[in-house]
CSV table of N, CA and C in Angstrom, one decimal:
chain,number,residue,atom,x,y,z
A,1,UNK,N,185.8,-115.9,112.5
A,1,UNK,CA,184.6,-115.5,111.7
A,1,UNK,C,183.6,-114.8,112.6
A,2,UNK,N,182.9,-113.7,111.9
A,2,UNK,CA,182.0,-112.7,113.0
A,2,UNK,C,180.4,-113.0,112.7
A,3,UNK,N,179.9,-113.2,113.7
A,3,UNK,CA,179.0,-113.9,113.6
A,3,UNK,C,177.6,-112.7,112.6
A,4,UNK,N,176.7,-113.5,112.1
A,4,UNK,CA,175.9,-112.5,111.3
A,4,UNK,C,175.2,-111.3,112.3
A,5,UNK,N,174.8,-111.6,113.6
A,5,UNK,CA,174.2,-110.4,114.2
A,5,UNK,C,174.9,-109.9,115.2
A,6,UNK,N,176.4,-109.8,114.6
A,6,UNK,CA,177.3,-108.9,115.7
A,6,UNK,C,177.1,-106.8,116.1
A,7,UNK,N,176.3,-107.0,114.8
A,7,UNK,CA,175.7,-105.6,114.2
A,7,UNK,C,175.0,-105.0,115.4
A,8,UNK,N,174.5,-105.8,115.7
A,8,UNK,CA,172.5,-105.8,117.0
A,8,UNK,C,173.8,-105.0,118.4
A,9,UNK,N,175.0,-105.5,118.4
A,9,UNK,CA,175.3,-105.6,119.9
A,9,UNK,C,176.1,-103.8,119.8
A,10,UNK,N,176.2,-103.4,118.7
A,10,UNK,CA,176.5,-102.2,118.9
A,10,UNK,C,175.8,-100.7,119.2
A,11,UNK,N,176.6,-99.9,119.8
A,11,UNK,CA,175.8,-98.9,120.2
A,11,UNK,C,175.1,-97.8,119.3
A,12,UNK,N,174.2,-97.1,119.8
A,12,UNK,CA,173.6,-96.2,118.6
A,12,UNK,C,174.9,-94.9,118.2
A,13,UNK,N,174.7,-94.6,116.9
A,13,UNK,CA,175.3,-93.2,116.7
A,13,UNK,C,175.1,-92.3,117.4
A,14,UNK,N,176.4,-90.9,117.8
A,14,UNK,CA,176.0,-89.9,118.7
A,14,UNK,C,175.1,-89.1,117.8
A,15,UNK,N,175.1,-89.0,116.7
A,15,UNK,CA,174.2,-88.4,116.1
A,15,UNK,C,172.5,-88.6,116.0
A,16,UNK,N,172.5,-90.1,116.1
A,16,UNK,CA,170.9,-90.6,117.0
A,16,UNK,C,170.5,-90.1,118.0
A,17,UNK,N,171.9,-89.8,119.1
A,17,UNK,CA,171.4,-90.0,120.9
A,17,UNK,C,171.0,-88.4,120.9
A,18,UNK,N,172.2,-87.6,119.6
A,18,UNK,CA,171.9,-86.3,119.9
A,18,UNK,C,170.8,-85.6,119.2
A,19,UNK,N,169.9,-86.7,118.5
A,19,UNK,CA,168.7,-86.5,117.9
A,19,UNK,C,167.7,-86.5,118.5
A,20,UNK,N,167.1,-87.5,119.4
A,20,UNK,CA,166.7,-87.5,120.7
A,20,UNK,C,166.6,-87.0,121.6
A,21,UNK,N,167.8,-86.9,122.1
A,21,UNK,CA,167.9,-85.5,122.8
A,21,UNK,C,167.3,-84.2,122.9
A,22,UNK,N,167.2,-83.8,121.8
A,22,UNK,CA,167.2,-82.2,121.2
A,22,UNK,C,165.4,-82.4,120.9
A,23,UNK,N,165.2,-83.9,120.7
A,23,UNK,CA,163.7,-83.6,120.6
A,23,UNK,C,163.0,-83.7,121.7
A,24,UNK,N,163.5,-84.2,122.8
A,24,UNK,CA,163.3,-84.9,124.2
A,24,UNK,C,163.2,-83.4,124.6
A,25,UNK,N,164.2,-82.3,124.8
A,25,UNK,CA,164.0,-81.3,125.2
A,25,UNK,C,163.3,-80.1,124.6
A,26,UNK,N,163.5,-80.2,123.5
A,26,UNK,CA,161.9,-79.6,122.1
A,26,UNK,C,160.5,-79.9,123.0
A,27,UNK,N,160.3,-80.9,123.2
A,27,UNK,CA,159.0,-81.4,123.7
A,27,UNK,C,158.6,-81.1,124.8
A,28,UNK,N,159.2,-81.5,125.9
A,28,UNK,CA,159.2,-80.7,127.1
A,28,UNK,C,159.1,-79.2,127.2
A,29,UNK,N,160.0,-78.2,126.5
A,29,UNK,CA,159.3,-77.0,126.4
A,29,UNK,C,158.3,-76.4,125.8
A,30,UNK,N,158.1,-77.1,125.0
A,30,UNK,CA,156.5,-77.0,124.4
A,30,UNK,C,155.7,-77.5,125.3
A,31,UNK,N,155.7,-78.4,125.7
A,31,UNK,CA,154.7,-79.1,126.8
A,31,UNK,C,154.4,-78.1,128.1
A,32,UNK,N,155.9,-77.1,128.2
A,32,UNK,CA,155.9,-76.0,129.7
A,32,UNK,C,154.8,-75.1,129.0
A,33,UNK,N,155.5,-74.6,127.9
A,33,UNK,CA,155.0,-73.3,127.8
A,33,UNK,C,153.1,-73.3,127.2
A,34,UNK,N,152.7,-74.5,126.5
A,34,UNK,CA,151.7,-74.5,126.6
A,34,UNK,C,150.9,-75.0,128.0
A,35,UNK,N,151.1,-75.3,128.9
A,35,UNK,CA,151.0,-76.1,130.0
A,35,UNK,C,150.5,-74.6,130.9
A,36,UNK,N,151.7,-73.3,130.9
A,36,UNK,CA,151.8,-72.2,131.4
A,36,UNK,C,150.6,-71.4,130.7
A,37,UNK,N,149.9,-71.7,129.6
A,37,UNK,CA,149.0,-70.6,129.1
A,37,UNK,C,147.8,-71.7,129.5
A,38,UNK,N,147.8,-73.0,129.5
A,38,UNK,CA,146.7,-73.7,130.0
A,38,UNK,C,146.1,-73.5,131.4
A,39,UNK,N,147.1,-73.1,132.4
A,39,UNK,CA,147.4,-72.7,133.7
A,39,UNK,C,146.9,-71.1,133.9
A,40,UNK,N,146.7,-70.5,133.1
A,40,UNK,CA,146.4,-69.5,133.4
A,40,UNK,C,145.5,-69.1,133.1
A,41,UNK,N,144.6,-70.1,131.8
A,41,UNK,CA,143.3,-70.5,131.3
A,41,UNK,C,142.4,-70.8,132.5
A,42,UNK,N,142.9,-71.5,133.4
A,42,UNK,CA,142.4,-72.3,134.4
A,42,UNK,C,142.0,-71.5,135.8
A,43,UNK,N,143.4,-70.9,136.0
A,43,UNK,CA,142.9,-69.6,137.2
A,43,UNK,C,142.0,-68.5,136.8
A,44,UNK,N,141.8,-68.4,135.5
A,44,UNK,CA,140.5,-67.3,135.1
A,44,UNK,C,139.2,-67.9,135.5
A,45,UNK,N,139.3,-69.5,135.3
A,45,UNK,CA,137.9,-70.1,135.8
A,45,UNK,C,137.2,-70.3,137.3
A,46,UNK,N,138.5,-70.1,138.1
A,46,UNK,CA,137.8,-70.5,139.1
A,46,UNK,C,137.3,-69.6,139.5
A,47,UNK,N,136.7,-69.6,140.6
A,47,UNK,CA,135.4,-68.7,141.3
A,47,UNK,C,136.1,-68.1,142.5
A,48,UNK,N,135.6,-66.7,142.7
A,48,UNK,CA,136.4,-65.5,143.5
A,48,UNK,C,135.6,-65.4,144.7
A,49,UNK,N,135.9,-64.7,145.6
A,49,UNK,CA,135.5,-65.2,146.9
A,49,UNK,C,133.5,-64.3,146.8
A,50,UNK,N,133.0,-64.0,145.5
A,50,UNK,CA,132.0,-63.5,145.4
A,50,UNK,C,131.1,-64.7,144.6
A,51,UNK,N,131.7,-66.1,144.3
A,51,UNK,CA,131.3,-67.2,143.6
A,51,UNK,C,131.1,-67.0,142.1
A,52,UNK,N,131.9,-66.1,141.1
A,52,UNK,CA,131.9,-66.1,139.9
A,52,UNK,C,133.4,-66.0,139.5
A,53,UNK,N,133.5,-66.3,138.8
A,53,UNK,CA,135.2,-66.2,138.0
A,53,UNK,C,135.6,-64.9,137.3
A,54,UNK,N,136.2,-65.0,136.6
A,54,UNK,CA,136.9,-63.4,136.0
A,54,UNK,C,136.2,-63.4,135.0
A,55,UNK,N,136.1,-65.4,134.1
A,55,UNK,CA,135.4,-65.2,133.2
A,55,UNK,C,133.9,-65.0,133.3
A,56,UNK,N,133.4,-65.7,134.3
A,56,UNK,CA,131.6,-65.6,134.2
A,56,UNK,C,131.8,-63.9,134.7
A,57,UNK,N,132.4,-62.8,135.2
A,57,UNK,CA,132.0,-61.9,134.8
A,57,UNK,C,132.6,-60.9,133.5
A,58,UNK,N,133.6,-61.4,132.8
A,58,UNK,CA,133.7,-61.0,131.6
A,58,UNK,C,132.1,-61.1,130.8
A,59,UNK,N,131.9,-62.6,130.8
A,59,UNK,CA,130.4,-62.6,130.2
A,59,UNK,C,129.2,-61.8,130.8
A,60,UNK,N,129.5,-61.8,131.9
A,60,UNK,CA,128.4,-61.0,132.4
A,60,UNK,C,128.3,-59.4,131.8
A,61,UNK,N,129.8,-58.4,131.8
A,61,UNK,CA,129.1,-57.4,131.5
A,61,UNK,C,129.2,-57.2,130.2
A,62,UNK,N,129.8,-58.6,129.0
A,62,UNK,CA,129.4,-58.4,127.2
A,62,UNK,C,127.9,-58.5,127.6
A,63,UNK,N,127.6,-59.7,127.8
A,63,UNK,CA,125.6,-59.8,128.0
A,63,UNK,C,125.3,-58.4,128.0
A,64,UNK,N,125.1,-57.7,129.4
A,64,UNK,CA,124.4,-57.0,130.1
A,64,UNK,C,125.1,-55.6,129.1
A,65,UNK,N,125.7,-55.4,128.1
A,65,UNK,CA,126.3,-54.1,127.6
A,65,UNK,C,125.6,-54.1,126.2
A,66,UNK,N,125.3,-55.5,125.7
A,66,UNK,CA,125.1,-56.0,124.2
A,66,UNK,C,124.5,-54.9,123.4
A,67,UNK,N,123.1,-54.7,123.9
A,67,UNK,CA,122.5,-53.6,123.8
A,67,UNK,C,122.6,-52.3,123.5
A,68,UNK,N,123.9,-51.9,124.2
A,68,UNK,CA,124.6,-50.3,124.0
A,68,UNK,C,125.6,-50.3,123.0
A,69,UNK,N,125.9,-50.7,122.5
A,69,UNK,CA,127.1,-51.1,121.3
A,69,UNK,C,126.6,-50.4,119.8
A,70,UNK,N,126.7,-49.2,120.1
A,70,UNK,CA,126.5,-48.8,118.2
A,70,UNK,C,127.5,-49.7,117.0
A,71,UNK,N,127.1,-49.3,116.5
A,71,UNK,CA,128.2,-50.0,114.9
A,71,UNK,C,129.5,-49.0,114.9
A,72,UNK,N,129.3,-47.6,115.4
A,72,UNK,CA,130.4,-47.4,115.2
A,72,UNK,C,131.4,-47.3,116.7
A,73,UNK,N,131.2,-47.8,117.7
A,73,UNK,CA,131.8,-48.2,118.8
A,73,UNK,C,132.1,-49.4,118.7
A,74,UNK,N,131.5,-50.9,117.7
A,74,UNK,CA,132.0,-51.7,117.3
A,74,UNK,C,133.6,-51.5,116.8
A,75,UNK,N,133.1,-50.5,115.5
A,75,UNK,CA,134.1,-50.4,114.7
A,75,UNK,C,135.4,-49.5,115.6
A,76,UNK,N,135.4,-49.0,116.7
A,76,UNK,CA,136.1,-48.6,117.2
A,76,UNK,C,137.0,-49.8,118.1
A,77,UNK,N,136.0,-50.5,118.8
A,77,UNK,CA,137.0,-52.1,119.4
A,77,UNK,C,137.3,-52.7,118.5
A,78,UNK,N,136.9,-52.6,117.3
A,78,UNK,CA,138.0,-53.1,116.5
A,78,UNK,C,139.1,-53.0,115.9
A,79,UNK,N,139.3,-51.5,115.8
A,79,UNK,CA,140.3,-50.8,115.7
A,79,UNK,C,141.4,-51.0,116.6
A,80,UNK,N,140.9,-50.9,118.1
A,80,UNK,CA,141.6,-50.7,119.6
A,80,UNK,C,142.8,-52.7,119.6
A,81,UNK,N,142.3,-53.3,119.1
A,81,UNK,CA,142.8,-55.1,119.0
A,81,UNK,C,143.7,-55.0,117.9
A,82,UNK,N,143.6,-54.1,117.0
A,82,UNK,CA,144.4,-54.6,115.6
A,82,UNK,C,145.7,-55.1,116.6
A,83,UNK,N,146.5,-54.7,117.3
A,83,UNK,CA,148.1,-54.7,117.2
A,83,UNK,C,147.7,-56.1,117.9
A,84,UNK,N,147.1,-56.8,118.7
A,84,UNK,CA,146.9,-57.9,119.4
A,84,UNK,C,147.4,-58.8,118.3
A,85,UNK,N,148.1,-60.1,118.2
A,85,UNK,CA,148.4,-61.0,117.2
A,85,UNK,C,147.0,-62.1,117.1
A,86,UNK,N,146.8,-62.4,116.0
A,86,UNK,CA,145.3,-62.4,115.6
A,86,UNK,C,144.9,-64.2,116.2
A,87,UNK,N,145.8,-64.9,116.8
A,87,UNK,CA,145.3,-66.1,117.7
A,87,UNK,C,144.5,-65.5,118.8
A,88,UNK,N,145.3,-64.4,119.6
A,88,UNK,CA,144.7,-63.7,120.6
A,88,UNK,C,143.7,-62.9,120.6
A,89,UNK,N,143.2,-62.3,119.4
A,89,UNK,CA,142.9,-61.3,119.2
A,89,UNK,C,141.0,-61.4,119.7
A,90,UNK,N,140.3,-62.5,119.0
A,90,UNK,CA,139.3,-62.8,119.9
A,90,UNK,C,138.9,-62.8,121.0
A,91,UNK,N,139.9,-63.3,122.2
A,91,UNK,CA,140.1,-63.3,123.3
A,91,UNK,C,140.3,-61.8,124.5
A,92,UNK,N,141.3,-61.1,124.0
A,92,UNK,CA,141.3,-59.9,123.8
A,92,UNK,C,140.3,-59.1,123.5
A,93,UNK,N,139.6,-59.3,123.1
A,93,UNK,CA,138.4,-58.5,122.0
A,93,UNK,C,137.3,-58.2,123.1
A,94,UNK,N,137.1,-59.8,123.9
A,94,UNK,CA,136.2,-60.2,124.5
A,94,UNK,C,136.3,-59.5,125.8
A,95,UNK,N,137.6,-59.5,126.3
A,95,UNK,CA,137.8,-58.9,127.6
A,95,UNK,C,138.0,-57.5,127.4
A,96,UNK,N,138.2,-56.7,126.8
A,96,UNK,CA,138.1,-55.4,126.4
A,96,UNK,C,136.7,-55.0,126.4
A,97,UNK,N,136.0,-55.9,125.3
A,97,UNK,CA,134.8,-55.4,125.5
A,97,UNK,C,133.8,-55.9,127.1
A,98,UNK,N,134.4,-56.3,127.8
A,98,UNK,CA,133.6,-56.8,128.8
A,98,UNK,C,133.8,-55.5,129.8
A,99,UNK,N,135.7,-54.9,129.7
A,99,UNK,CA,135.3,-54.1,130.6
A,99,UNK,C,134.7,-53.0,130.0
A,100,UNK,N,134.9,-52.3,129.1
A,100,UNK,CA,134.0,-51.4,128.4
A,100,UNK,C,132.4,-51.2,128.9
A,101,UNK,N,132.1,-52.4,128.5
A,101,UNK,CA,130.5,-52.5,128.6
A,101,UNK,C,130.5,-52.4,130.2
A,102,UNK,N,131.4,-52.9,131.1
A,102,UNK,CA,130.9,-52.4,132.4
A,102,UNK,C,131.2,-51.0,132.7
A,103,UNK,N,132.5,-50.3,132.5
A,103,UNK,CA,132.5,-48.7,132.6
A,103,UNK,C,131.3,-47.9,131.6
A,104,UNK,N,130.5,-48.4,130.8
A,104,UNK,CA,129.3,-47.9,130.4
A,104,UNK,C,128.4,-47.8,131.1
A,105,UNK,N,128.2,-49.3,132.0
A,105,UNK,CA,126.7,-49.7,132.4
A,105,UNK,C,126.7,-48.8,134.2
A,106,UNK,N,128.0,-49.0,134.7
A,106,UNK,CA,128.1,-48.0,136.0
A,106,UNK,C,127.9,-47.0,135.7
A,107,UNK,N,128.5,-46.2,134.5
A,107,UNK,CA,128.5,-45.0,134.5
A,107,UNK,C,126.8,-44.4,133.8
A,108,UNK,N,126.0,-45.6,133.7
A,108,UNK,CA,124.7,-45.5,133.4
A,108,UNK,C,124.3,-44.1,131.8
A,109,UNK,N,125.4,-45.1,131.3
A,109,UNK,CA,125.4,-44.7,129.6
A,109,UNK,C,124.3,-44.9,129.1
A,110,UNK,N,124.0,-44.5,127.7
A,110,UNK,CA,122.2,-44.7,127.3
A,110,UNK,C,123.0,-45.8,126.0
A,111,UNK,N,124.5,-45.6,125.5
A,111,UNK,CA,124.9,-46.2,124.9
A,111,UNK,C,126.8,-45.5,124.8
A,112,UNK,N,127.6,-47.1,124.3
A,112,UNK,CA,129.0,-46.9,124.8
A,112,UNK,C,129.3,-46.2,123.9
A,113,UNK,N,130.6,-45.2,124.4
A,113,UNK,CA,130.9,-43.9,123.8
A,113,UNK,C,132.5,-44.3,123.1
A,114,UNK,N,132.7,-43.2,122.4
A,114,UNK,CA,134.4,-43.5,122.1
A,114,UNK,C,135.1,-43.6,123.2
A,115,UNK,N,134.8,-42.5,124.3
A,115,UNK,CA,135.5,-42.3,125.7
A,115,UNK,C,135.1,-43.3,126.6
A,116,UNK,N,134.3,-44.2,126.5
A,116,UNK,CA,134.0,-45.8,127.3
A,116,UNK,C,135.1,-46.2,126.6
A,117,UNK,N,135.1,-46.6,125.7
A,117,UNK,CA,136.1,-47.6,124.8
A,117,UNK,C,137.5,-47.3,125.1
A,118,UNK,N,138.1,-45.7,125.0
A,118,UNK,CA,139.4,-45.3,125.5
A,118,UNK,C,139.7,-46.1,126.6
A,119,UNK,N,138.7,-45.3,127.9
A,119,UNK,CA,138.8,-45.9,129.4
A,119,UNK,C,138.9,-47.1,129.2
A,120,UNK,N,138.0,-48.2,129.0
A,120,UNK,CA,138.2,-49.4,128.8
A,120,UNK,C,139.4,-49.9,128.4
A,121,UNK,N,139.7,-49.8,127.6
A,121,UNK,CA,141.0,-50.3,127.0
A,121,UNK,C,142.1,-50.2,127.9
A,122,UNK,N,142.3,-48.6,128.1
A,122,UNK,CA,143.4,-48.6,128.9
A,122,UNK,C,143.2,-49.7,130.3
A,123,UNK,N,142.3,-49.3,131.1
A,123,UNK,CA,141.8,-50.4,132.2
A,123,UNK,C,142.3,-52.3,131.6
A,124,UNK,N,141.7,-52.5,131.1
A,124,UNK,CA,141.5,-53.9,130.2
A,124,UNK,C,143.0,-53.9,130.1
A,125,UNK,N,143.8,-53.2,129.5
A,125,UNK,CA,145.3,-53.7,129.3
A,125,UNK,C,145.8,-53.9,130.0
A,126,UNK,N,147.2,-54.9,130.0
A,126,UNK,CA,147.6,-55.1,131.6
A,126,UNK,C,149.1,-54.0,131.7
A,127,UNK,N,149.6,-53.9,132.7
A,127,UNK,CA,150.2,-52.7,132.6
A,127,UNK,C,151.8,-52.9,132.3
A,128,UNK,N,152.1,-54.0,131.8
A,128,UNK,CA,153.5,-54.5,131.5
A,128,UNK,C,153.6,-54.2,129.8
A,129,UNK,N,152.3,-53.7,129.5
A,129,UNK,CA,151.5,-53.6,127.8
A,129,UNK,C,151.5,-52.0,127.5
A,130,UNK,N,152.0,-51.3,128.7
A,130,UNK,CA,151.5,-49.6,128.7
A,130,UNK,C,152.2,-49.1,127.5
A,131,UNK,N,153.6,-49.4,127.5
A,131,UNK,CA,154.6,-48.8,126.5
A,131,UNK,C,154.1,-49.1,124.8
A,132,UNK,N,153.6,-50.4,124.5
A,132,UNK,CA,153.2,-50.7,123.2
A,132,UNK,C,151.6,-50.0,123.2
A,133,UNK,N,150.5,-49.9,124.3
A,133,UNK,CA,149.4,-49.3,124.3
A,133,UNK,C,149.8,-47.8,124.0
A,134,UNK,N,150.5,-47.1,124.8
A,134,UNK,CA,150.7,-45.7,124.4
A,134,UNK,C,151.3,-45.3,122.8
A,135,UNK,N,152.5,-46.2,122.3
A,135,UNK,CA,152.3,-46.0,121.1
A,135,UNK,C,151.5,-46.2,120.3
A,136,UNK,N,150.3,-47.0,120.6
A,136,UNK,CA,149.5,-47.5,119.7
A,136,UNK,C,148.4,-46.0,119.7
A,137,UNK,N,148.4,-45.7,120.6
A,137,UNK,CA,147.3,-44.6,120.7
A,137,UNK,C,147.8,-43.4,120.2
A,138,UNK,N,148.9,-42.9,119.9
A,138,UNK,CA,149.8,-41.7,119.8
A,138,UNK,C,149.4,-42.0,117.9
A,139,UNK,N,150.0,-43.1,117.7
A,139,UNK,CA,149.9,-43.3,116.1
A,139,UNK,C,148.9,-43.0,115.2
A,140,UNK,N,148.1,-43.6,116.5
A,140,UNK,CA,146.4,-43.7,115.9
A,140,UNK,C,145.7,-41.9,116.2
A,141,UNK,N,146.3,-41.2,116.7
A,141,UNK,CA,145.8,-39.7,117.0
A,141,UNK,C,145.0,-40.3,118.1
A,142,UNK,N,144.7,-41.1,118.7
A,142,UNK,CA,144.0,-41.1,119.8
A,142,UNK,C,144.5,-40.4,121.3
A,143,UNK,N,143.5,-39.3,121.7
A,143,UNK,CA,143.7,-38.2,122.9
A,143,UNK,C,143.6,-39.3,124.2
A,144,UNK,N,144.2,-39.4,124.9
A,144,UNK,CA,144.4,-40.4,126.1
A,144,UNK,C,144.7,-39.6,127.5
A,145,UNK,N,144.8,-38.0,127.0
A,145,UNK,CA,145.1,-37.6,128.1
A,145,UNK,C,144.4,-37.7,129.4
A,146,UNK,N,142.8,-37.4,129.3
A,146,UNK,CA,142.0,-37.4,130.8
A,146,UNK,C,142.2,-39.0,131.3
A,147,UNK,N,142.7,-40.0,130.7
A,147,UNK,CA,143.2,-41.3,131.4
A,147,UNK,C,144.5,-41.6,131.6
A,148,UNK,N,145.7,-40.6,131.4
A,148,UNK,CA,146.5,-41.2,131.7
A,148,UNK,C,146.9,-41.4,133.1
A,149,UNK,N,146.0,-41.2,134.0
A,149,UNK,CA,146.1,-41.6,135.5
A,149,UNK,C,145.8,-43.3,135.5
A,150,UNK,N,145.1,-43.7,134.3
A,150,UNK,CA,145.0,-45.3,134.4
A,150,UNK,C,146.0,-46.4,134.2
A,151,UNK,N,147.0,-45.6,133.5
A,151,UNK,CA,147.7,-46.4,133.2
A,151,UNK,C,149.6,-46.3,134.1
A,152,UNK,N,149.1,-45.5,135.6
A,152,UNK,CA,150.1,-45.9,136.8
A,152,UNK,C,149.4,-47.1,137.4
């Protein structure tokens, strides 16, 4: 006769262990790959051997640019982000316009031009991005020629 909790002593289905599994390793990659953009959140913050970070001077030259920003140079960075996927696209927005506003304020603009925003952008993008930036500019009729030395 088999006792009532002979049930308890058996092992789980491979279909449990391989449920587990698959979420054991689900999890973990999620955990890297968000871990990898939190990591690189983090090296923007720290402070460069001039005591400000990449970010406190991203803020520094939106602040110090605010001022020169017509509505239709707005409407132009806005334009320049569409292809950015739209989680990013604030973030992006912000660092585009930071370098912008600084190739304005060096170049002692009275206010930012379409051809700030070009230079900018190209600068601002990282260069693994050139191939999808250059289509994006070609599409858009945008003239890129006097910068294409920026984007070696």
């Amino acid at each position: 006769m088999k006792s009532g909790l002979g049930w308890l002593s058996a092992s789980p289905s491979s279909l449990f262990m391989n449920t587990i599994a698959f979420w054991t390793f689900l999890l973990l990659g999620c955990m890297c790959i968000g871990g990898y953009f939190m990591f690189r959140k983090f090296l923007k913050v720290l402070p460069k051997a001039d005591g400000k970070s990449k970010l406190d001077w991203q803020n520094y030259w939106v602040e110090r640019s605010r001022p020169l920003w017509s509505d239709e140079s707005k409407a132009f960075l806005d334009q320049l982000v569409q292809p950015v996927p739209g989680p990013f696209r604030d973030i992006a927005k912000h660092s585009i316009a930071a370098e912008i506003g600084r190739i304005a304020i060096e170049s002692n603009a009275s206010e930012v031009t379409r051809d700030h925003c070009i230079k900018g952008y190209i600068s601002a993008t990282p260069r693994r991005d050139s191939k999808f930036l250059i289509q994006f500019l070609e599409k858009n009729h945008i003239d890129y020629s006097p910068y294409r030395h920026l984007m070696k």
